């Protein structure tokens, strides 16, 4: 203790004035980084264990530290721990409490370490755990989609391009398109996890430390797959956060697209589906209303995560090596991205099984809009017509339908033969929506048989 020490900060030796109250409120992070507490303690236990093993700490000191940290962890979990903004962040709150509890040995915990490598370690530990939790909800949602796709393998609906009726598809096929999107998301998360799962500890402030540390031991104790191999990069890198939020943003983009479709399909104009009451809300003024608010909120929350991605990219842009306090701004966007994507996936996984399909309406709608015109052209091609000529002949037939307000299947054989004399009675097989979807019977096609195969492959994938 020097006599000009001004407060309880660890750096009080260097300072002669205490911190301005506004600055204390401005710089503190404990109000949000206390979420790292469990990981901070795990990191400190590993660090102390390693220091004990290389002889920097005595066995007694090590044991006192580990035991003290455990009791602090228990108190935090029980809500008995007092957090102080004066102590700035989660790291100093815990370290200070440790010294209060165990005395002198507590002051040795920070040997060979800095908050710079400490915080990077904590965030990686937290994110690794959250990625694993996310992977589970993502799987639950993908399961719900597969179940629905199996149920609706034969259901015919209109497929759209430009939001105009294009060709009939099966609803099961449409759902399996969602499954593909989310499958890539799962792969992406697994890839990000590999880069998250590397140990920064040992980098100390930026240059490494002069103590004979054993980084590999720390990595092993904490379950990291490897080390951050350059101390300067280790303390400054936040790529792993950016990669994660980028993956999270893409998940949200996918969910927003699914939401948009559910919202459209539930409108009176489409009237394709209904969602369970438990996942809808009413109107305070219009008694008849049932609104798909959950889907709308997911669509809206997508904006937050895209915003967080932008925030992190800009936080890092132009930052010189190594640690800068800017990096403290990584936490709130990261935490909110995690929470938002997790909640959105969970609510979607619960909502989808409540989806009721109005199959007749879907089929009726698929029959409109001359959706089997391509099938008629393909029919002509199979009978020897060049595709461009077939395209033109069918175009004339569609024109007649528009003028006489009929569908292609409602034209008589004689009328059809005026556009091409090679048309025969079997043409009506391809003009039905069922015939149209059944004909697209190859890997990736919309035929009910292919949907069933896709469902089978999906189930196998979800088992691994
Ligand atoms: N609270 C900081 C963060 O969230 C970690 C502490 C490092 N602070 C410092 N002045 N070196 O990243």
Tab-separated table of C-alpha atoms and ligand atoms in Angstrom:
chain	number	residue	atom	x	y	z
A	1	UNK	CA	0.000	0.000	0.000
A	2	UNK	CA	1.347	3.412	-0.911
A	3	UNK	CA	0.053	6.421	0.963
A	4	UNK	CA	-1.160	8.187	-2.173
A	5	UNK	CA	-3.448	5.348	-3.167
A	6	UNK	CA	-6.857	6.898	-3.904
A	7	UNK	CA	-9.339	4.034	-4.000
A	8	UNK	CA	-9.624	0.307	-4.259
A	9	UNK	CA	-8.725	-0.004	-7.956
A	10	UNK	CA	-5.849	-2.331	-8.735
A	11	UNK	CA	-4.157	0.529	-10.528
A	12	UNK	CA	-4.513	2.972	-7.618
A	13	UNK	CA	-0.746	2.920	-7.094
A	14	UNK	CA	-0.228	4.801	-10.331
A	15	UNK	CA	-3.094	7.283	-9.892
A	16	UNK	CA	-3.454	10.309	-7.672
A	17	UNK	CA	-7.101	11.161	-8.372
A	18	UNK	CA	-10.090	8.889	-8.072
A	19	UNK	CA	-12.310	8.144	-11.026
A	20	UNK	CA	-14.994	10.600	-12.032
A	21	UNK	CA	-18.451	9.203	-11.273
A	22	UNK	CA	-19.624	9.644	-14.858
A	23	UNK	CA	-16.545	7.837	-16.123
A	24	UNK	CA	-17.151	4.993	-13.731
A	25	UNK	CA	-20.662	4.564	-15.096
A	26	UNK	CA	-19.391	4.989	-18.645
A	27	UNK	CA	-16.599	2.439	-18.492
A	28	UNK	CA	-18.113	-0.262	-16.316
A	29	UNK	CA	-19.085	-3.511	-17.963
A	30	UNK	CA	-20.050	-5.613	-14.961
A	31	UNK	CA	-23.730	-4.821	-15.490
A	32	UNK	CA	-23.609	-7.002	-18.604
A	33	UNK	CA	-20.396	-9.029	-18.490
A	34	UNK	CA	-21.409	-10.731	-15.226
A	35	UNK	CA	-22.996	-13.158	-17.645
A	36	UNK	CA	-19.432	-14.444	-18.125
A	37	UNK	CA	-18.998	-15.251	-14.425
A	38	UNK	CA	-19.193	-19.039	-14.663
A	39	UNK	CA	-16.718	-19.058	-17.522
A	40	UNK	CA	-14.448	-16.553	-15.802
A	41	UNK	CA	-14.265	-18.865	-12.809
A	42	UNK	CA	-13.618	-21.919	-14.977
A	43	UNK	CA	-10.819	-20.037	-16.751
A	44	UNK	CA	-9.309	-18.917	-13.448
A	45	UNK	CA	-9.436	-22.427	-11.987
A	46	UNK	CA	-7.606	-23.766	-15.040
A	47	UNK	CA	-5.058	-20.943	-14.860
A	48	UNK	CA	-4.411	-21.503	-11.137
A	49	UNK	CA	-4.182	-25.266	-11.635
A	50	UNK	CA	-1.618	-24.737	-14.360
A	51	UNK	CA	0.349	-22.216	-12.249
A	52	UNK	CA	0.408	-24.803	-9.470
A	53	UNK	CA	1.644	-27.493	-11.793
A	54	UNK	CA	4.541	-25.403	-13.149
A	55	UNK	CA	5.516	-24.300	-9.644
A	56	UNK	CA	4.533	-20.630	-9.835
A	57	UNK	CA	1.960	-21.258	-7.104
A	58	UNK	CA	2.414	-23.596	-4.163
A	59	UNK	CA	-0.020	-26.471	-3.836
A	60	UNK	CA	-1.631	-24.724	-0.839
A	61	UNK	CA	-2.048	-21.478	-2.718
A	62	UNK	CA	-3.515	-23.293	-5.686
A	63	UNK	CA	-5.964	-25.221	-3.522
A	64	UNK	CA	-7.033	-22.096	-1.652
A	65	UNK	CA	-7.646	-20.275	-4.917
A	66	UNK	CA	-9.602	-23.122	-6.499
A	67	UNK	CA	-11.695	-23.608	-3.387
A	68	UNK	CA	-12.315	-19.865	-3.026
A	69	UNK	CA	-13.377	-19.581	-6.652
A	70	UNK	CA	-15.791	-22.474	-6.204
A	71	UNK	CA	-17.523	-20.818	-3.268
A	72	UNK	CA	-17.757	-17.569	-5.217
A	73	UNK	CA	-19.276	-19.491	-8.118
A	74	UNK	CA	-21.843	-21.038	-5.796
A	75	UNK	CA	-22.725	-17.647	-4.328
A	76	UNK	CA	-23.149	-16.121	-7.775
A	77	UNK	CA	-25.388	-18.948	-8.856
A	78	UNK	CA	-27.497	-18.571	-5.715
A	79	UNK	CA	-27.815	-14.819	-6.325
A	80	UNK	CA	-25.884	-14.048	-3.122
A	81	UNK	CA	-22.969	-12.270	-4.754
A	82	UNK	CA	-22.704	-8.494	-4.584
A	83	UNK	CA	-21.577	-6.949	-7.853
A	84	UNK	CA	-19.924	-3.571	-7.694
A	85	UNK	CA	-19.642	-1.211	-10.670
A	86	UNK	CA	-16.732	0.397	-8.853
A	87	UNK	CA	-14.830	-2.787	-9.584
A	88	UNK	CA	-15.613	-2.258	-13.268
A	89	UNK	CA	-16.009	-5.729	-14.678
A	90	UNK	CA	-16.719	-9.353	-13.882
A	91	UNK	CA	-13.020	-10.176	-13.695
A	92	UNK	CA	-12.126	-7.653	-11.016
A	93	UNK	CA	-15.275	-8.311	-9.033
A	94	UNK	CA	-14.420	-11.976	-8.754
A	95	UNK	CA	-10.726	-11.464	-8.141
A	96	UNK	CA	-11.411	-8.903	-5.415
A	97	UNK	CA	-13.916	-11.209	-3.740
A	98	UNK	CA	-11.364	-14.011	-3.856
A	99	UNK	CA	-8.769	-11.978	-2.027
A	100	UNK	CA	-11.357	-10.879	0.523
A	101	UNK	CA	-12.154	-14.519	1.183
A	102	UNK	CA	-8.792	-16.259	1.076
A	103	UNK	CA	-6.338	-13.427	1.697
A	104	UNK	CA	-2.826	-13.242	0.260
A	105	UNK	CA	-3.081	-16.235	-2.117
A	106	UNK	CA	-5.919	-14.479	-3.938
A	107	UNK	CA	-3.509	-11.750	-4.958
A	108	UNK	CA	-1.440	-14.299	-6.855
A	109	UNK	CA	-4.176	-15.527	-9.190
A	110	UNK	CA	-3.490	-12.864	-11.786
A	111	UNK	CA	0.174	-13.909	-12.121
A	112	UNK	CA	1.127	-14.307	-15.781
A	113	UNK	CA	-2.283	-13.222	-16.997
A	114	UNK	CA	-4.121	-10.082	-18.072
A	115	UNK	CA	-7.772	-9.232	-18.352
A	116	UNK	CA	-7.102	-9.059	-22.077
A	117	UNK	CA	-6.453	-12.766	-22.508
A	118	UNK	CA	-8.861	-13.520	-19.666
A	119	UNK	CA	-11.865	-11.859	-21.289
A	120	UNK	CA	-11.114	-13.385	-24.682
A	121	UNK	CA	-11.041	-16.802	-23.005
A	122	UNK	CA	-14.296	-16.191	-21.138
A	123	UNK	CA	-16.152	-15.076	-24.251
A	124	UNK	CA	-14.945	-18.096	-26.182
A	125	UNK	CA	-16.052	-20.446	-23.405
A	126	UNK	CA	-19.467	-18.853	-23.251
A	127	UNK	CA	-19.913	-18.852	-26.991
A	128	UNK	CA	-18.871	-22.484	-27.310
A	129	UNK	CA	-21.524	-23.472	-24.795
A	130	UNK	CA	-24.159	-21.325	-26.464
A	131	UNK	CA	-23.358	-22.760	-29.891
A	132	UNK	CA	-23.987	-26.232	-28.490
A	133	UNK	CA	-27.303	-25.125	-27.007
A	134	UNK	CA	-28.249	-23.479	-30.295
A	135	UNK	CA	-27.377	-26.596	-32.248
A	136	UNK	CA	-29.949	-28.446	-30.171
A	137	UNK	CA	-32.817	-26.042	-30.803
A	138	UNK	CA	-31.864	-25.899	-34.445
A	139	UNK	CA	-32.130	-29.684	-34.589
A	140	UNK	CA	-35.519	-29.555	-32.862
A	141	UNK	CA	-36.806	-27.156	-35.493
A	142	UNK	CA	-35.375	-29.241	-38.326
A	143	UNK	CA	-37.131	-32.297	-36.854
A	144	UNK	CA	-40.428	-30.423	-36.760
A	145	UNK	CA	-39.986	-29.476	-40.411
A	146	UNK	CA	-39.236	-33.047	-41.469
A	147	UNK	CA	-42.293	-34.360	-39.619
A	148	UNK	CA	-44.474	-31.817	-41.366
A	149	UNK	CA	-42.900	-32.521	-44.748
A	150	UNK	CA	-43.617	-36.217	-44.377
A	151	UNK	CA	-47.240	-35.493	-43.520
A	152	UNK	CA	-47.604	-33.146	-46.504
A	153	UNK	CA	-45.601	-35.116	-49.063
A	154	UNK	CA	-48.634	-35.460	-51.372
A	155	UNK	CA	-50.169	-32.040	-50.751
A	156	UNK	CA	-50.147	-29.937	-53.905
A	157	UNK	CA	-49.704	-26.201	-53.769
A	158	UNK	CA	-48.652	-23.511	-56.207
A	159	UNK	CA	-44.919	-22.851	-56.457
A	160	UNK	CA	-44.012	-19.242	-57.121
A	161	UNK	CA	-41.426	-17.255	-59.004
A	162	UNK	CA	-41.729	-13.468	-58.896
A	163	UNK	CA	-44.545	-14.191	-56.419
A	164	UNK	CA	-46.614	-15.301	-59.436
A	165	UNK	CA	-47.939	-18.846	-59.762
A	166	UNK	CA	-45.269	-20.786	-61.621
A	167	UNK	CA	-45.653	-24.569	-61.358
A	168	UNK	CA	-47.383	-26.921	-58.958
A	169	UNK	CA	-45.171	-28.226	-56.166
A	170	UNK	CA	-45.797	-30.414	-53.164
A	171	UNK	CA	-45.986	-28.689	-49.817
A	172	UNK	CA	-43.615	-31.315	-48.469
A	173	UNK	CA	-41.071	-30.248	-51.067
A	174	UNK	CA	-41.454	-26.609	-50.072
A	175	UNK	CA	-40.898	-27.545	-46.433
A	176	UNK	CA	-37.808	-29.554	-47.285
A	177	UNK	CA	-36.395	-26.415	-48.922
A	178	UNK	CA	-36.568	-24.850	-45.464
A	179	UNK	CA	-34.817	-27.917	-44.109
A	180	UNK	CA	-31.946	-27.387	-46.560
A	181	UNK	CA	-31.501	-23.756	-45.484
A	182	UNK	CA	-31.344	-24.718	-41.829
A	183	UNK	CA	-29.024	-27.635	-42.590
A	184	UNK	CA	-26.463	-25.203	-43.963
A	185	UNK	CA	-26.922	-23.125	-40.813
A	186	UNK	CA	-26.124	-26.143	-38.670
A	187	UNK	CA	-22.975	-26.825	-40.706
A	188	UNK	CA	-21.948	-23.209	-40.423
A	189	UNK	CA	-22.334	-23.201	-36.643
A	190	UNK	CA	-20.197	-26.325	-36.386
A	191	UNK	CA	-17.483	-24.666	-38.480
A	192	UNK	CA	-17.561	-21.493	-36.413
A	193	UNK	CA	-17.328	-23.585	-33.253
A	194	UNK	CA	-13.949	-24.942	-34.365
A	195	UNK	CA	-12.496	-21.458	-34.570
A	196	UNK	CA	-14.168	-20.370	-31.331
A	197	UNK	CA	-12.651	-23.335	-29.551
A	198	UNK	CA	-9.058	-22.067	-29.282
A	199	UNK	CA	-7.334	-20.814	-26.158
A	200	UNK	CA	-6.153	-17.194	-25.896
A	201	UNK	CA	-4.989	-17.544	-22.276
A	202	UNK	CA	-1.217	-17.207	-21.982
A	203	UNK	CA	-1.126	-14.188	-24.265
A	204	UNK	CA	-1.312	-12.046	-21.102
A	205	UNK	CA	-1.635	-8.355	-21.974
A	206	UNK	CA	-0.306	-8.781	-25.521
A	207	UNK	CA	3.236	-10.148	-25.595
A	208	UNK	CA	3.009	-13.350	-23.598
A	209	UNK	CA	4.504	-13.768	-20.144
A	210	UNK	CA	7.889	-14.443	-18.619
A	211	UNK	CA	6.543	-17.226	-16.349
A	212	UNK	CA	7.070	-20.833	-17.447
A	213	UNK	CA	3.406	-21.359	-18.304
A	214	UNK	CA	1.931	-24.483	-19.857
A	215	UNK	CA	-0.655	-23.310	-22.329
A	216	UNK	CA	-1.405	-26.794	-23.626
A	217	UNK	CA	-2.384	-27.840	-20.125
A	218	UNK	CA	-4.773	-24.903	-19.800
A	219	UNK	CA	-6.269	-25.724	-23.172
A	220	UNK	CA	-6.805	-29.302	-22.164
A	221	UNK	CA	-8.365	-28.381	-18.821
A	222	UNK	CA	-10.827	-26.078	-20.566
A	223	UNK	CA	-11.571	-28.411	-23.468
A	224	UNK	CA	-10.082	-26.167	-26.147
A	225	UNK	CA	-9.012	-27.919	-29.344
A	226	UNK	CA	-6.010	-25.684	-29.890
A	227	UNK	CA	-4.171	-22.507	-28.966
A	228	UNK	CA	-4.375	-19.022	-30.384
A	229	UNK	CA	-0.873	-19.122	-31.782
A	230	UNK	CA	0.088	-15.467	-31.664
A	231	UNK	CA	-0.277	-13.572	-28.411
A	232	UNK	CA	-1.021	-10.257	-30.124
A	233	UNK	CA	-3.739	-11.766	-32.288
A	234	UNK	CA	-5.073	-13.729	-29.317
A	235	UNK	CA	-6.020	-10.644	-27.292
A	236	UNK	CA	-7.265	-8.527	-30.176
A	237	UNK	CA	-9.127	-11.042	-32.358
A	238	UNK	CA	-12.907	-10.929	-32.359
A	239	UNK	CA	-13.351	-12.684	-35.724
A	240	UNK	CA	-14.948	-15.596	-33.935
A	241	UNK	CA	-17.708	-13.287	-32.639
A	242	UNK	CA	-18.229	-11.809	-36.057
A	243	UNK	CA	-18.372	-15.221	-37.670
A	244	UNK	CA	-20.871	-16.388	-35.111
A	245	UNK	CA	-23.131	-13.357	-35.451
A	246	UNK	CA	-22.889	-13.682	-39.203
A	247	UNK	CA	-24.134	-17.267	-38.917
A	248	UNK	CA	-26.817	-16.128	-36.483
A	249	UNK	CA	-27.905	-13.362	-38.853
A	250	UNK	CA	-28.243	-15.867	-41.656
A	251	UNK	CA	-30.368	-18.126	-39.441
A	252	UNK	CA	-32.571	-15.127	-38.711
A	253	UNK	CA	-32.773	-14.289	-42.411
A	254	UNK	CA	-33.958	-17.833	-43.058
A	255	UNK	CA	-36.493	-17.646	-40.242
A	256	UNK	CA	-37.705	-14.297	-41.571
A	257	UNK	CA	-38.307	-15.818	-44.990
A	258	UNK	CA	-40.209	-18.703	-43.444
A	259	UNK	CA	-42.160	-16.212	-41.340
A	260	UNK	CA	-43.079	-14.151	-44.358
A	261	UNK	CA	-44.472	-17.217	-46.103
A	262	UNK	CA	-46.478	-18.283	-43.066
A	263	UNK	CA	-47.901	-14.771	-42.788
A	264	UNK	CA	-48.897	-14.722	-46.453
A	265	UNK	CA	-50.381	-18.212	-46.342
A	266	UNK	CA	-52.459	-17.372	-43.276
A	267	UNK	CA	-54.010	-14.310	-44.913
A	268	UNK	CA	-57.624	-14.531	-46.137
A	269	UNK	CA	-56.292	-13.958	-49.650
A	270	UNK	CA	-54.200	-17.149	-49.620
A	271	UNK	CA	-56.050	-19.084	-46.927
A	272	UNK	CA	-53.605	-22.007	-47.144
A	273	UNK	CA	-52.903	-22.583	-43.452
A	274	UNK	CA	-53.904	-21.880	-39.909
A	275	UNK	CA	-51.564	-21.620	-36.923
A	276	UNK	CA	-52.451	-22.780	-33.414
A	277	UNK	CA	-54.155	-20.219	-31.175
A	278	UNK	CA	-51.258	-20.547	-28.741
A	279	UNK	CA	-48.986	-18.983	-31.345
A	280	UNK	CA	-51.259	-16.150	-32.441
A	281	UNK	CA	-52.683	-13.008	-30.913
A	282	UNK	CA	-55.957	-11.155	-31.290
A	283	UNK	CA	-56.731	-7.522	-31.859
A	284	UNK	CA	-57.773	-5.100	-29.131
A	285	UNK	CA	-60.288	-3.497	-31.481
A	286	UNK	CA	-61.184	-5.958	-34.276
A	287	UNK	CA	-62.916	-8.957	-32.706
A	288	UNK	CA	-62.538	-11.190	-35.760
A	289	UNK	CA	-58.753	-10.999	-35.949
A	290	UNK	CA	-56.227	-13.765	-35.423
A	291	UNK	CA	-52.757	-12.523	-36.180
A	292	UNK	CA	-49.529	-14.461	-36.766
A	293	UNK	CA	-47.595	-12.155	-34.432
A	294	UNK	CA	-44.942	-14.716	-33.568
A	295	UNK	CA	-43.917	-14.983	-37.204
A	296	UNK	CA	-44.022	-11.206	-37.568
A	297	UNK	CA	-41.840	-10.728	-34.487
A	298	UNK	CA	-39.288	-13.235	-35.715
A	299	UNK	CA	-39.216	-11.368	-39.014
A	300	UNK	CA	-38.710	-8.132	-37.101
A	301	UNK	CA	-36.074	-9.502	-34.731
A	302	UNK	CA	-33.995	-10.504	-37.726
A	303	UNK	CA	-33.170	-6.795	-38.029
A	304	UNK	CA	-31.532	-6.743	-34.588
A	305	UNK	CA	-29.105	-9.512	-35.388
A	306	UNK	CA	-28.198	-8.022	-38.757
A	307	UNK	CA	-27.605	-4.776	-36.859
A	308	UNK	CA	-25.365	-6.555	-34.340
A	309	UNK	CA	-23.291	-8.020	-37.161
A	310	UNK	CA	-22.785	-4.556	-38.525
A	311	UNK	CA	-21.909	-3.244	-35.066
A	312	UNK	CA	-19.161	-5.809	-34.543
A	313	UNK	CA	-17.701	-5.319	-38.000
A	314	UNK	CA	-17.487	-1.584	-37.390
A	315	UNK	CA	-16.080	-2.043	-33.864
A	316	UNK	CA	-13.193	-3.971	-35.404
A	317	UNK	CA	-12.713	-1.899	-38.517
A	318	UNK	CA	-9.435	0.009	-38.419
A	319	UNK	CA	-8.527	-1.202	-34.915
A	320	UNK	CA	-4.770	-1.364	-34.494
A	321	UNK	CA	-3.234	-4.309	-32.681
A	322	UNK	CA	-3.659	-5.280	-29.947
A	323	UNK	CA	-6.364	-4.931	-27.289
A	324	UNK	CA	-8.319	-1.691	-27.310
A	325	UNK	CA	-11.164	-0.879	-25.007
A	326	UNK	CA	-13.413	-0.762	-28.076
A	327	UNK	CA	-13.542	-4.531	-27.740
A	328	UNK	CA	-15.688	-4.255	-24.648
A	329	UNK	CA	-18.450	-3.279	-27.078
A	330	UNK	CA	-18.519	-6.858	-28.390
A	331	UNK	CA	-20.555	-8.285	-25.535
A	332	UNK	CA	-24.012	-6.803	-25.712
A	333	UNK	CA	-24.383	-7.392	-29.471
A	334	UNK	CA	-23.042	-10.920	-29.069
A	335	UNK	CA	-25.272	-11.784	-26.112
A	336	UNK	CA	-28.358	-10.325	-27.731
A	337	UNK	CA	-27.643	-12.200	-30.959
A	338	UNK	CA	-27.407	-15.451	-29.021
A	339	UNK	CA	-30.624	-14.793	-27.102
A	340	UNK	CA	-32.565	-13.611	-30.116
A	341	UNK	CA	-31.664	-16.485	-32.385
A	342	UNK	CA	-32.181	-19.064	-29.657
A	343	UNK	CA	-35.624	-17.755	-28.724
A	344	UNK	CA	-36.663	-17.434	-32.358
A	345	UNK	CA	-35.645	-21.005	-33.170
A	346	UNK	CA	-37.381	-22.343	-30.066
A	347	UNK	CA	-40.642	-20.550	-30.725
A	348	UNK	CA	-40.605	-21.684	-34.338
A	349	UNK	CA	-39.983	-25.288	-33.327
A	350	UNK	CA	-43.028	-25.058	-31.073
A	351	UNK	CA	-45.212	-23.291	-33.610
A	352	UNK	CA	-44.699	-25.503	-36.665
A	353	UNK	CA	-46.381	-28.618	-35.266
A	354	UNK	CA	-49.529	-26.492	-34.714
A	355	UNK	CA	-49.705	-25.690	-38.401
A	356	UNK	CA	-52.922	-26.848	-40.045
A	357	UNK	CA	-52.960	-27.190	-43.781
A	358	UNK	CA	-55.997	-26.353	-45.887
A	359	UNK	CA	-55.136	-28.863	-48.570
A	360	UNK	CA	-58.153	-28.203	-50.791
A	361	UNK	CA	-57.410	-24.499	-50.931
A	362	UNK	CA	-53.777	-25.142	-51.749
A	363	UNK	CA	-54.721	-27.554	-54.520
A	364	UNK	CA	-57.368	-25.212	-55.961
A	365	UNK	CA	-54.860	-22.404	-56.018
A	366	UNK	CA	-52.266	-24.635	-57.711
A	367	UNK	CA	-54.751	-25.402	-60.456
A	368	UNK	CA	-55.048	-21.703	-61.302
A	369	UNK	CA	-52.569	-19.528	-63.119
A	370	UNK	CA	-51.985	-22.062	-65.953
A	371	UNK	CA	-49.478	-23.746	-63.688
A	372	UNK	CA	-49.215	-26.831	-65.918
A	373	UNK	CA	-48.304	-24.906	-69.082
A	374	UNK	CA	-44.719	-26.163	-68.871
A	375	UNK	CA	-46.036	-29.721	-68.587
A	376	UNK	CA	-47.980	-29.245	-71.809
A	377	UNK	CA	-44.857	-27.940	-73.547
A	378	UNK	CA	-42.829	-30.897	-72.220
A	379	UNK	CA	-45.567	-33.224	-73.508
A	380	UNK	CA	-45.186	-31.783	-77.002
A	381	UNK	CA	-41.411	-32.110	-76.811
A	382	UNK	CA	-41.731	-35.774	-75.845
A	383	UNK	CA	-43.803	-36.223	-79.020
A	384	UNK	CA	-41.092	-34.686	-81.200
A	385	UNK	CA	-41.724	-30.929	-81.161
A	386	UNK	CA	-38.722	-28.639	-80.602
A	387	UNK	CA	-38.980	-26.909	-77.214
A	388	UNK	CA	-39.183	-23.365	-78.620
A	389	UNK	CA	-42.039	-24.360	-80.974
A	390	UNK	CA	-43.786	-26.136	-78.108
A	391	UNK	CA	-43.370	-23.039	-75.944
A	392	UNK	CA	-45.044	-20.913	-78.587
A	393	UNK	CA	-47.922	-23.345	-79.198
A	394	UNK	CA	-48.677	-23.489	-75.455
A	395	UNK	CA	-48.486	-19.697	-75.297
A	396	UNK	CA	-51.343	-19.548	-77.820
A	397	UNK	CA	-53.324	-22.078	-75.797
A	398	UNK	CA	-52.863	-19.979	-72.633
A	399	UNK	CA	-54.032	-16.937	-74.578
A	400	UNK	CA	-57.259	-18.770	-75.467
A	401	UNK	CA	-57.708	-19.720	-71.793
A	402	UNK	CA	-57.306	-16.109	-70.698
A	403	UNK	CA	-59.792	-14.916	-73.325
A	404	UNK	CA	-62.358	-17.581	-72.465
A	405	UNK	CA	-61.649	-17.573	-68.696
A	406	UNK	CA	-60.764	-21.248	-68.452
A	407	UNK	CA	-57.904	-23.398	-67.248
A	408	UNK	CA	-55.784	-25.468	-69.633
A	409	UNK	CA	-57.385	-28.703	-68.443
A	410	UNK	CA	-60.786	-27.247	-69.312
A	411	UNK	CA	-60.011	-26.934	-73.024
A	412	UNK	CA	-61.399	-29.727	-75.181
A	413	UNK	CA	-59.150	-32.106	-77.100
A	414	UNK	CA	-60.301	-30.493	-80.381
A	415	UNK	CA	-59.418	-27.053	-79.122
A	416	UNK	CA	-55.989	-28.232	-77.958
A	417	UNK	CA	-55.285	-29.960	-81.255
A	418	UNK	CA	-55.657	-26.628	-83.063
A	419	UNK	CA	-52.393	-25.593	-81.371
A	420	UNK	CA	-50.664	-28.863	-82.204
A	421	UNK	CA	-52.164	-31.786	-84.104
A	422	UNK	CA	-49.941	-34.275	-82.268
A	423	UNK	CA	-51.879	-33.783	-79.044
A	424	UNK	CA	-53.884	-36.840	-78.004
A	425	UNK	CA	-56.260	-37.769	-75.197
A	426	UNK	CA	-53.380	-38.686	-72.850
A	427	UNK	CA	-52.583	-34.980	-72.646
A	428	UNK	CA	-55.027	-34.622	-69.767
A	429	UNK	CA	-52.754	-36.734	-67.559
A	430	UNK	CA	-50.066	-34.057	-67.669
A	431	UNK	CA	-52.489	-31.163	-67.313
A	432	UNK	CA	-53.515	-32.170	-63.791
A	433	UNK	CA	-51.504	-30.803	-60.887
A	434	UNK	CA	-50.975	-34.309	-59.518
A	435	UNK	CA	-49.566	-35.452	-62.857
A	436	UNK	CA	-47.321	-32.418	-62.970
A	437	UNK	CA	-45.697	-32.975	-59.581
A	438	UNK	CA	-45.452	-36.755	-60.003
A	439	UNK	CA	-43.524	-36.263	-63.239
A	440	UNK	CA	-40.700	-34.388	-61.506
A	441	UNK	CA	-39.338	-37.592	-60.098
A	442	UNK	CA	-35.588	-37.156	-59.716
A	443	UNK	CA	-33.276	-36.174	-56.854
A	444	UNK	CA	-34.231	-32.644	-55.890
A	445	UNK	CA	-37.568	-32.799	-57.726
A	446	UNK	CA	-40.994	-32.114	-56.231
A	447	UNK	CA	-42.611	-35.546	-56.759
A	448	UNK	CA	-44.173	-36.996	-53.587
A	449	UNK	CA	-41.883	-40.018	-53.960
A	450	UNK	CA	-38.861	-37.718	-53.910
A	451	UNK	CA	-40.142	-35.858	-50.879
A	452	UNK	CA	-40.355	-39.172	-49.045
A	453	UNK	CA	-36.775	-39.995	-50.030
A	454	UNK	CA	-35.630	-36.536	-48.920
A	455	UNK	CA	-37.388	-37.063	-45.601
A	456	UNK	CA	-35.581	-40.370	-45.196
A	457	UNK	CA	-32.195	-38.784	-45.901
A	458	UNK	CA	-33.013	-35.976	-43.493
A	459	UNK	CA	-33.898	-38.316	-40.686
A	460	UNK	CA	-30.622	-40.144	-41.150
A	461	UNK	CA	-28.752	-36.834	-41.077
A	462	UNK	CA	-30.508	-35.778	-37.873
A	463	UNK	CA	-29.488	-39.016	-36.193
A	464	UNK	CA	-25.752	-38.466	-36.706
B	1	LIG	N1	-13.790	-5.254	-19.774
B	1	LIG	C1	-12.878	-5.488	-20.854
B	1	LIG	C2	-13.603	-6.123	-22.017
B	1	LIG	O1	-14.758	-6.330	-21.897
B	1	LIG	C3	-11.782	-6.396	-20.446
B	1	LIG	C4	-10.824	-5.714	-19.595
B	1	LIG	C5	-9.633	-5.293	-20.312
B	1	LIG	N2	-9.493	-3.943	-19.981
B	1	LIG	C6	-8.369	-3.252	-20.107
B	1	LIG	N3	-8.381	-2.047	-19.721
B	1	LIG	N4	-7.307	-3.802	-20.613
B	1	LIG	O2	-13.064	-6.449	-23.042
